[in-house]
């Protein structure tokens, strides 16, 4: 390897290391969530799906902005998606849910409002009906 090539290689390795140290560092003031963070959930919400029907908690889903919510989804027949959307149809988050497992996601809502739940994985001919408007209410 040529000396100039070796210098470039070392420079690139240095840039890679510095970039990763900075972006993974807890010293970065805007870094709220660290890769190794494992906060305990403030609230747990169980969701079941079978035969193209979401079974949400009967009392509805009401959470507070800023609290950690653990969504647990158990799907009984095929692979569905669990997606949460804002009223303007932009996605907040989604997870693919494998049937027969307890699929978990931890989320913190930043803004109060009403959120829709949709299946985000094509699951068959009734997939497009899998929408629940205003399924999650996030309060201040
Ligand atoms: Cu679907």
XYZ file of N, CA, C and O and ligand atoms in Angstrom:
561
model
N 0.848 -1.197 0.000
C 0.000 0.000 0.000
C 0.881 1.244 0.000
O 1.836 1.333 0.764
N 0.529 2.157 -0.839
C 1.257 3.427 -0.968
C 1.102 4.263 0.319
O 0.096 4.130 1.026
N 2.074 5.120 0.603
C 2.029 5.940 1.817
C 0.802 6.849 1.811
O 0.124 7.010 2.824
N 0.500 7.445 0.634
C -0.663 8.349 0.555
C -1.979 7.579 0.777
O -2.890 8.064 1.423
N -2.031 6.378 0.238
C -3.234 5.554 0.455
C -3.390 5.220 1.943
O -4.488 5.237 2.485
N -2.284 4.918 2.601
C -2.333 4.574 4.012
C -2.811 5.778 4.830
O -3.617 5.620 5.740
N -2.317 6.982 4.471
C -2.775 8.193 5.188
C -4.281 8.376 5.039
O -4.981 8.699 5.989
N -4.786 8.201 3.808
C -6.235 8.330 3.582
C -7.013 7.299 4.390
O -8.053 7.605 4.970
N -6.471 6.095 4.415
C -7.141 5.042 5.184
C -7.200 5.414 6.668
O -8.267 5.319 7.300
N -6.089 5.885 7.215
C -6.077 6.276 8.630
C -7.000 7.465 8.873
O -7.687 7.536 9.893
N -7.020 8.416 7.942
C -7.917 9.563 8.075
C -9.383 9.101 8.105
O -10.171 9.538 8.942
N -9.744 8.204 7.183
C -11.122 7.706 7.144
C -11.479 6.942 8.415
O -12.577 7.092 8.957
N -10.560 6.137 8.913
C -10.813 5.409 10.166
C -10.988 6.412 11.308
O -11.889 6.281 12.142
N -10.154 7.468 11.325
C -10.272 8.505 12.360
C -11.607 9.223 12.287
O -12.272 9.414 13.318
N -12.036 9.602 11.085
C -13.330 10.273 10.916
C -14.457 9.351 11.385
O -15.374 9.769 12.107
N -14.395 8.088 11.022
C -15.388 7.101 11.439
C -15.466 7.021 12.968
O -16.554 7.080 13.554
N -14.308 6.907 13.616
C -14.290 6.773 15.072
C -14.803 8.036 15.754
O -15.632 7.966 16.666
N -14.337 9.210 15.311
C -14.767 10.472 15.931
C -16.276 10.651 15.748
O -16.988 11.002 16.690
N -16.776 10.380 14.540
C -18.213 10.522 14.274
C -19.024 9.620 15.207
O -20.009 10.058 15.811
N -18.605 8.380 15.349
C -19.357 7.457 16.200
C -19.260 7.813 17.674
O -20.251 7.705 18.399
N -18.103 8.238 18.119
C -17.958 8.629 19.521
C -18.857 9.826 19.818
O -19.550 9.871 20.835
N -18.903 10.792 18.904
C -19.739 11.986 19.132
C -21.215 11.624 19.101
O -21.977 11.996 19.991
N -21.640 10.877 18.090
C -23.078 10.621 17.961
C -23.592 9.642 19.010
O -24.779 9.644 19.321
N -22.758 8.798 19.564
C -23.201 7.856 20.595
C -22.957 8.378 22.000
O -23.322 7.734 22.978
N -22.345 9.544 22.109
C -21.959 10.048 23.420
C -23.143 10.619 24.193
O -23.964 11.346 23.645
N -23.242 10.308 25.487
C -24.282 10.939 26.313
C -23.985 12.409 26.595
O -24.810 13.101 27.172
N -22.825 12.887 26.189
C -22.479 14.292 26.418
C -23.168 15.218 25.424
O -23.254 16.419 25.641
N -23.687 14.651 24.323
C -24.374 15.474 23.334
C -25.690 15.935 23.936
O -26.511 15.114 24.348
N -25.926 17.252 24.054
C -27.094 17.746 24.799
C -28.437 17.330 24.205
O -29.406 17.188 24.943
N -28.543 17.152 22.932
C -29.830 16.807 22.326
C -30.052 15.296 22.301
O -31.073 14.825 21.851
N -29.112 14.542 22.810
C -29.195 13.088 22.784
C -30.000 12.611 23.986
O -29.479 12.450 25.071
N -31.307 12.392 23.800
C -32.136 11.928 24.910
C -32.127 10.417 25.036
O -32.284 9.868 26.102
N -31.995 9.755 23.917
C -32.140 8.306 23.894
C -30.802 7.706 23.485
O -30.293 8.006 22.423
N -30.278 6.864 24.332
C -29.030 6.203 24.009
C -29.317 4.781 23.569
O -30.297 4.177 23.991
N -28.453 4.273 22.743
C -28.634 2.944 22.178
C -28.849 1.902 23.279
O -29.635 0.980 23.139
N -28.178 2.071 24.387
C -28.248 1.092 25.473
C -29.279 1.488 26.543
O -29.374 0.836 27.571
N -30.061 2.524 26.296
C -31.105 2.925 27.241
C -32.155 1.819 27.363
O -32.536 1.230 26.365
N -32.600 1.580 28.545
C -33.646 0.589 28.755
C -34.569 1.092 29.860
O -34.621 0.518 30.946
N -35.284 2.213 29.597
C -36.110 2.775 30.660
C -37.296 1.865 30.977
O -37.852 1.235 30.074
N -37.684 1.778 32.249
C -38.874 0.984 32.578
C -40.120 1.687 32.045
O -40.222 2.912 32.126
N -41.064 0.927 31.480
C -42.269 1.569 30.945
C -43.151 2.127 32.061
O -43.275 1.521 33.116
N -43.731 3.306 31.817
C -44.702 3.895 32.744
C -46.068 3.255 32.572
O -46.894 3.277 33.477
N -46.316 2.727 31.376
C -47.621 2.161 31.076
C -47.437 1.024 30.081
O -46.546 1.079 29.231
N -48.287 -0.001 30.225
C -48.236 -1.123 29.287
C -49.594 -1.246 28.596
O -50.625 -1.135 29.244
N -49.557 -1.482 27.289
C -50.786 -1.619 26.504
C -50.692 -2.920 25.719
O -49.717 -3.144 25.003
N -51.700 -3.781 25.894
C -51.732 -5.059 25.178
C -52.687 -4.973 23.999
O -53.799 -4.462 24.133
N -52.242 -5.504 22.885
C -53.047 -5.495 21.672
C -53.044 -6.899 21.090
O -51.998 -7.546 21.031
N -54.227 -7.365 20.705
C -54.322 -8.659 20.038
C -54.949 -8.438 18.675
O -55.791 -7.553 18.502
N -54.556 -9.253 17.734
C -55.159 -9.192 16.409
C -55.433 -10.613 15.948
O -54.601 -11.510 16.096
N -56.632 -10.777 15.431
C -57.006 -12.059 14.851
C -58.077 -11.806 13.807
O -58.953 -10.969 14.024
N -57.990 -12.501 12.712
C -58.996 -12.404 11.654
C -59.247 -10.944 11.247
O -60.381 -10.499 11.158
N -58.173 -10.204 11.038
C -58.206 -8.812 10.552
C -58.843 -7.835 11.534
O -59.247 -6.748 11.157
N -58.970 -8.205 12.791
C -59.581 -7.318 13.785
C -58.564 -6.968 14.868
O -58.011 -7.870 15.500
N -58.366 -5.681 15.095
C -57.579 -5.255 16.245
C -58.446 -5.400 17.489
O -59.608 -5.007 17.495
N -57.874 -5.961 18.543
C -58.570 -5.993 19.839
C -57.778 -5.101 20.781
O -56.776 -5.524 21.373
N -58.236 -3.872 20.891
C -57.575 -2.903 21.756
C -58.203 -2.980 23.140
O -59.293 -3.533 23.300
N -57.553 -2.432 24.156
C -58.166 -2.433 25.490
C -59.538 -1.771 25.443
O -59.705 -0.725 24.805
N -60.548 -2.379 26.105
C -61.923 -1.862 26.017
C -62.088 -0.442 26.539
O -62.959 0.296 26.077
N -61.256 -0.053 27.478
C -61.360 1.305 28.027
C -60.661 2.336 27.135
O -60.629 3.518 27.447
N -60.108 1.879 26.012
C -59.386 2.781 25.129
C -57.929 2.903 25.559
O -57.538 2.386 26.599
N -57.162 3.564 24.759
C -55.743 3.752 25.064
C -55.530 5.231 25.320
O -55.675 6.055 24.420
N -55.221 5.548 26.567
C -54.947 6.940 26.913
C -53.609 6.995 27.627
O -53.412 6.311 28.638
N -52.697 7.759 27.090
C -51.365 7.876 27.672
C -51.026 9.356 27.780
O -51.701 10.212 27.194
N -49.980 9.647 28.528
C -49.541 11.030 28.677
C -48.325 11.270 27.790
O -47.485 10.376 27.628
N -48.239 12.460 27.257
C -47.050 12.834 26.490
C -45.848 12.782 27.422
O -45.921 13.225 28.565
N -44.766 12.210 26.956
C -43.541 12.159 27.740
C -43.370 10.919 28.584
O -42.304 10.704 29.147
N -44.402 10.073 28.681
C -44.217 8.836 29.444
C -43.886 7.696 28.480
O -44.273 7.712 27.320
N -43.159 6.725 29.008
C -42.771 5.578 28.195
C -43.901 4.558 28.194
O -44.363 4.138 29.253
N -44.342 4.198 27.009
C -45.439 3.249 26.852
C -44.904 2.006 26.154
O -44.250 2.110 25.106
N -45.162 0.862 26.748
C -44.776 -0.393 26.106
C -45.999 -1.005 25.447
O -46.978 -1.323 26.129
N -45.949 -1.143 24.132
C -47.019 -1.807 23.391
C -46.603 -3.257 23.186
O -45.498 -3.535 22.710
N -47.495 -4.158 23.581
C -47.260 -5.583 23.375
C -48.330 -6.083 22.421
O -49.519 -5.914 22.685
N -47.912 -6.656 21.323
C -48.867 -7.118 20.317
C -48.711 -8.617 20.121
O -47.612 -9.121 19.915
N -49.847 -9.309 20.219
C -49.892 -10.752 19.963
C -50.877 -10.975 18.830
O -52.032 -10.572 18.925
N -50.409 -11.569 17.770
C -51.252 -11.820 16.618
C -51.448 -13.307 16.500
O -50.526 -14.091 16.667
N -52.697 -13.684 16.231
C -53.057 -15.093 16.335
C -52.937 -15.883 15.037
O -52.784 -17.091 15.083
N -53.084 -15.214 13.882
C -53.126 -16.031 12.670
C -51.990 -15.746 11.673
O -51.199 -16.626 11.394
N -51.913 -14.525 11.155
C -50.886 -14.253 10.143
C -50.048 -13.049 10.584
O -50.295 -12.448 11.629
N -49.064 -12.685 9.777
C -48.233 -11.528 10.078
C -48.987 -10.257 9.718
O -49.465 -10.103 8.593
N -49.150 -9.376 10.688
C -49.739 -8.064 10.465
C -48.689 -7.019 10.830
O -47.604 -7.348 11.317
N -49.057 -5.769 10.623
C -48.216 -4.700 11.129
C -48.978 -3.938 12.186
O -50.209 -3.950 12.201
N -48.252 -3.296 13.066
C -48.879 -2.405 14.044
C -48.261 -1.036 13.815
O -47.087 -0.819 14.110
N -49.063 -0.142 13.247
C -48.553 1.191 12.926
C -49.379 2.258 13.604
O -50.588 2.138 13.717
N -48.724 3.290 14.081
C -49.395 4.427 14.720
C -49.145 5.657 13.851
O -48.009 5.922 13.453
N -50.249 6.371 13.549
C -50.194 7.482 12.604
C -50.813 8.743 13.204
O -51.768 8.664 13.970
N -50.280 9.876 12.792
C -50.859 11.172 13.166
C -52.115 11.423 12.312
O -52.310 10.755 11.299
N -52.949 12.403 12.698
C -54.155 12.694 11.903
C -53.853 13.068 10.441
O -54.692 12.860 9.573
N -52.675 13.604 10.170
C -52.343 13.938 8.775
C -51.750 12.745 8.020
O -51.196 12.898 6.940
N -51.871 11.551 8.606
C -51.441 10.278 8.001
C -49.931 10.080 7.941
O -49.467 9.149 7.289
N -49.156 10.921 8.604
C -47.724 10.640 8.690
C -47.506 9.626 9.813
O -48.218 9.632 10.821
N -46.530 8.768 9.607
C -46.308 7.669 10.554
C -45.510 8.127 11.768
O -44.557 8.880 11.640
N -45.941 7.663 12.938
C -45.178 7.913 14.162
C -44.183 6.776 14.369
O -42.997 7.000 14.543
N -44.675 5.540 14.357
C -43.815 4.356 14.411
C -44.606 3.165 13.927
O -45.834 3.233 13.797
N -43.919 2.095 13.680
C -44.594 0.852 13.322
C -43.691 -0.308 13.671
O -42.493 -0.154 13.798
N -44.292 -1.451 13.889
C -43.507 -2.675 14.017
C -44.216 -3.781 13.268
O -45.444 -3.818 13.193
N -43.420 -4.643 12.702
C -43.973 -5.833 12.076
C -44.204 -6.837 13.186
O -43.374 -6.973 14.086
N -45.327 -7.505 13.143
C -45.682 -8.402 14.236
C -45.768 -9.834 13.723
O -46.550 -10.146 12.834
N -44.926 -10.651 14.292
C -44.831 -12.055 13.892
C -45.861 -12.846 14.697
O -45.946 -12.705 15.912
N -46.665 -13.673 14.029
C -47.690 -14.421 14.765
C -47.081 -15.399 15.759
O -46.034 -15.993 15.517
N -47.765 -15.526 16.909
C -47.348 -16.496 17.910
C -46.293 -15.991 18.877
O -45.892 -16.719 19.770
N -45.827 -14.763 18.713
C -44.846 -14.200 19.629
C -45.423 -12.974 20.319
O -46.359 -12.355 19.805
N -44.837 -12.619 21.463
C -45.191 -11.367 22.101
C -44.227 -10.310 21.559
O -43.051 -10.312 21.898
N -44.737 -9.473 20.669
C -43.911 -8.456 20.025
C -44.016 -7.162 20.825
O -45.108 -6.740 21.167
N -42.884 -6.556 21.139
C -42.886 -5.378 22.018
C -42.207 -4.199 21.353
O -41.237 -4.368 20.630
N -42.725 -3.014 21.683
C -42.050 -1.782 21.290
C -42.278 -0.772 22.414
O -43.353 -0.713 23.015
N -41.253 -0.022 22.718
C -41.338 1.005 23.743
C -41.347 2.356 23.039
O -40.504 2.605 22.179
N -42.299 3.214 23.404
C -42.421 4.488 22.710
C -42.741 5.607 23.677
O -43.427 5.403 24.678
N -42.253 6.800 23.353
C -42.581 8.005 24.128
C -43.184 9.009 23.161
O -42.510 9.445 22.226
N -44.460 9.336 23.361
C -45.117 10.330 22.512
C -44.676 11.719 22.949
O -44.720 12.039 24.134
N -44.265 12.527 21.995
C -43.804 13.888 22.305
C -44.959 14.879 22.398
O -44.910 15.807 23.187
N -45.979 14.649 21.555
C -47.029 15.667 21.441
C -48.391 15.078 21.781
O -48.704 13.951 21.389
N -49.230 15.837 22.514
C -50.596 15.370 22.768
C -51.415 15.368 21.478
O -51.098 16.065 20.528
N -52.471 14.553 21.482
C -53.330 14.484 20.304
C -53.933 13.104 20.168
O -53.798 12.261 21.047
N -54.622 12.899 19.053
C -55.227 11.613 18.745
C -54.428 10.936 17.647
O -54.036 11.594 16.679
N -54.225 9.660 17.816
C -53.429 8.905 16.855
C -54.231 7.708 16.363
O -54.969 7.088 17.132
N -54.055 7.396 15.088
C -54.741 6.254 14.478
C -53.842 5.021 14.532
O -52.623 5.137 14.550
N -54.471 3.856 14.529
C -53.740 2.593 14.438
C -54.124 1.928 13.124
O -55.301 1.878 12.769
N -53.118 1.447 12.411
C -53.355 0.733 11.150
C -52.428 -0.460 11.058
O -51.347 -0.458 11.627
N -52.858 -1.420 10.273
C -51.940 -2.503 9.933
C -51.011 -1.992 8.839
O -51.456 -1.400 7.857
N -49.731 -2.199 9.037
C -48.753 -1.704 8.065
C -48.100 -2.840 7.281
O -47.116 -2.637 6.597
N -48.660 -4.023 7.403
C -48.118 -5.173 6.671
C -49.264 -5.783 5.888
O -50.308 -6.081 6.477
N -49.094 -5.946 4.594
C -50.177 -6.543 3.808
C -50.438 -7.952 4.324
O -49.540 -8.786 4.340
N -51.679 -8.183 4.756
C -51.990 -9.438 5.413
C -53.085 -10.217 4.696
O -53.442 -11.303 5.136
N -53.629 -9.671 3.632
C -54.676 -10.380 2.912
C -55.725 -9.412 2.411
O -55.572 -8.200 2.521
N -56.833 -9.943 1.859
C -57.824 -9.097 1.196
C -58.506 -8.075 2.107
O -58.999 -7.068 1.619
N -58.553 -8.305 3.413
C -59.215 -7.335 4.298
C -58.226 -6.371 4.960
O -58.593 -5.628 5.861
N -56.991 -6.415 4.487
C -55.949 -5.579 5.090
C -56.335 -4.097 5.125
O -56.118 -3.417 6.126
N -56.935 -3.609 4.039
C -57.230 -2.172 3.957
C -58.290 -1.722 4.951
O -58.459 -0.527 5.191
N -59.017 -2.676 5.547
C -60.031 -2.306 6.542
C -59.434 -2.173 7.942
O -60.131 -1.788 8.879
N -58.168 -2.489 8.083
C -57.554 -2.522 9.419
C -57.072 -1.142 9.839
O -55.880 -0.880 9.922
N -58.026 -0.257 10.060
C -57.737 1.112 10.492
C -58.640 1.432 11.674
O -59.846 1.174 11.611
N -58.074 1.952 12.735
C -58.897 2.446 13.850
C -58.536 3.907 14.055
O -57.412 4.236 14.443
N -59.500 4.757 13.735
C -59.299 6.198 13.900
C -59.267 6.558 15.379
O -60.036 6.009 16.165
N -58.409 7.491 15.732
C -58.333 8.028 17.098
C -58.231 6.912 18.152
O -58.861 6.990 19.209
N -57.452 5.905 17.866
C -57.332 4.773 18.789
C -56.518 5.134 20.029
O -56.741 4.563 21.099
N -55.578 6.059 19.883
C -54.717 6.417 21.015
C -54.898 7.900 21.300
O -54.746 8.740 20.406
N -55.234 8.206 22.542
C -55.336 9.610 22.960
C -54.147 9.934 23.847
O -53.926 9.275 24.857
N -53.386 10.909 23.425
C -52.226 11.340 24.203
C -52.565 12.681 24.829
O -52.907 13.641 24.129
N -52.519 12.707 26.160
C -52.855 13.949 26.881
C -51.576 14.631 27.364
O -50.510 14.030 27.373
N -51.744 15.860 27.777
C -50.582 16.650 28.211
C -49.991 16.111 29.491
O -50.655 15.717 30.392
Cu -52.718 -5.897 7.233
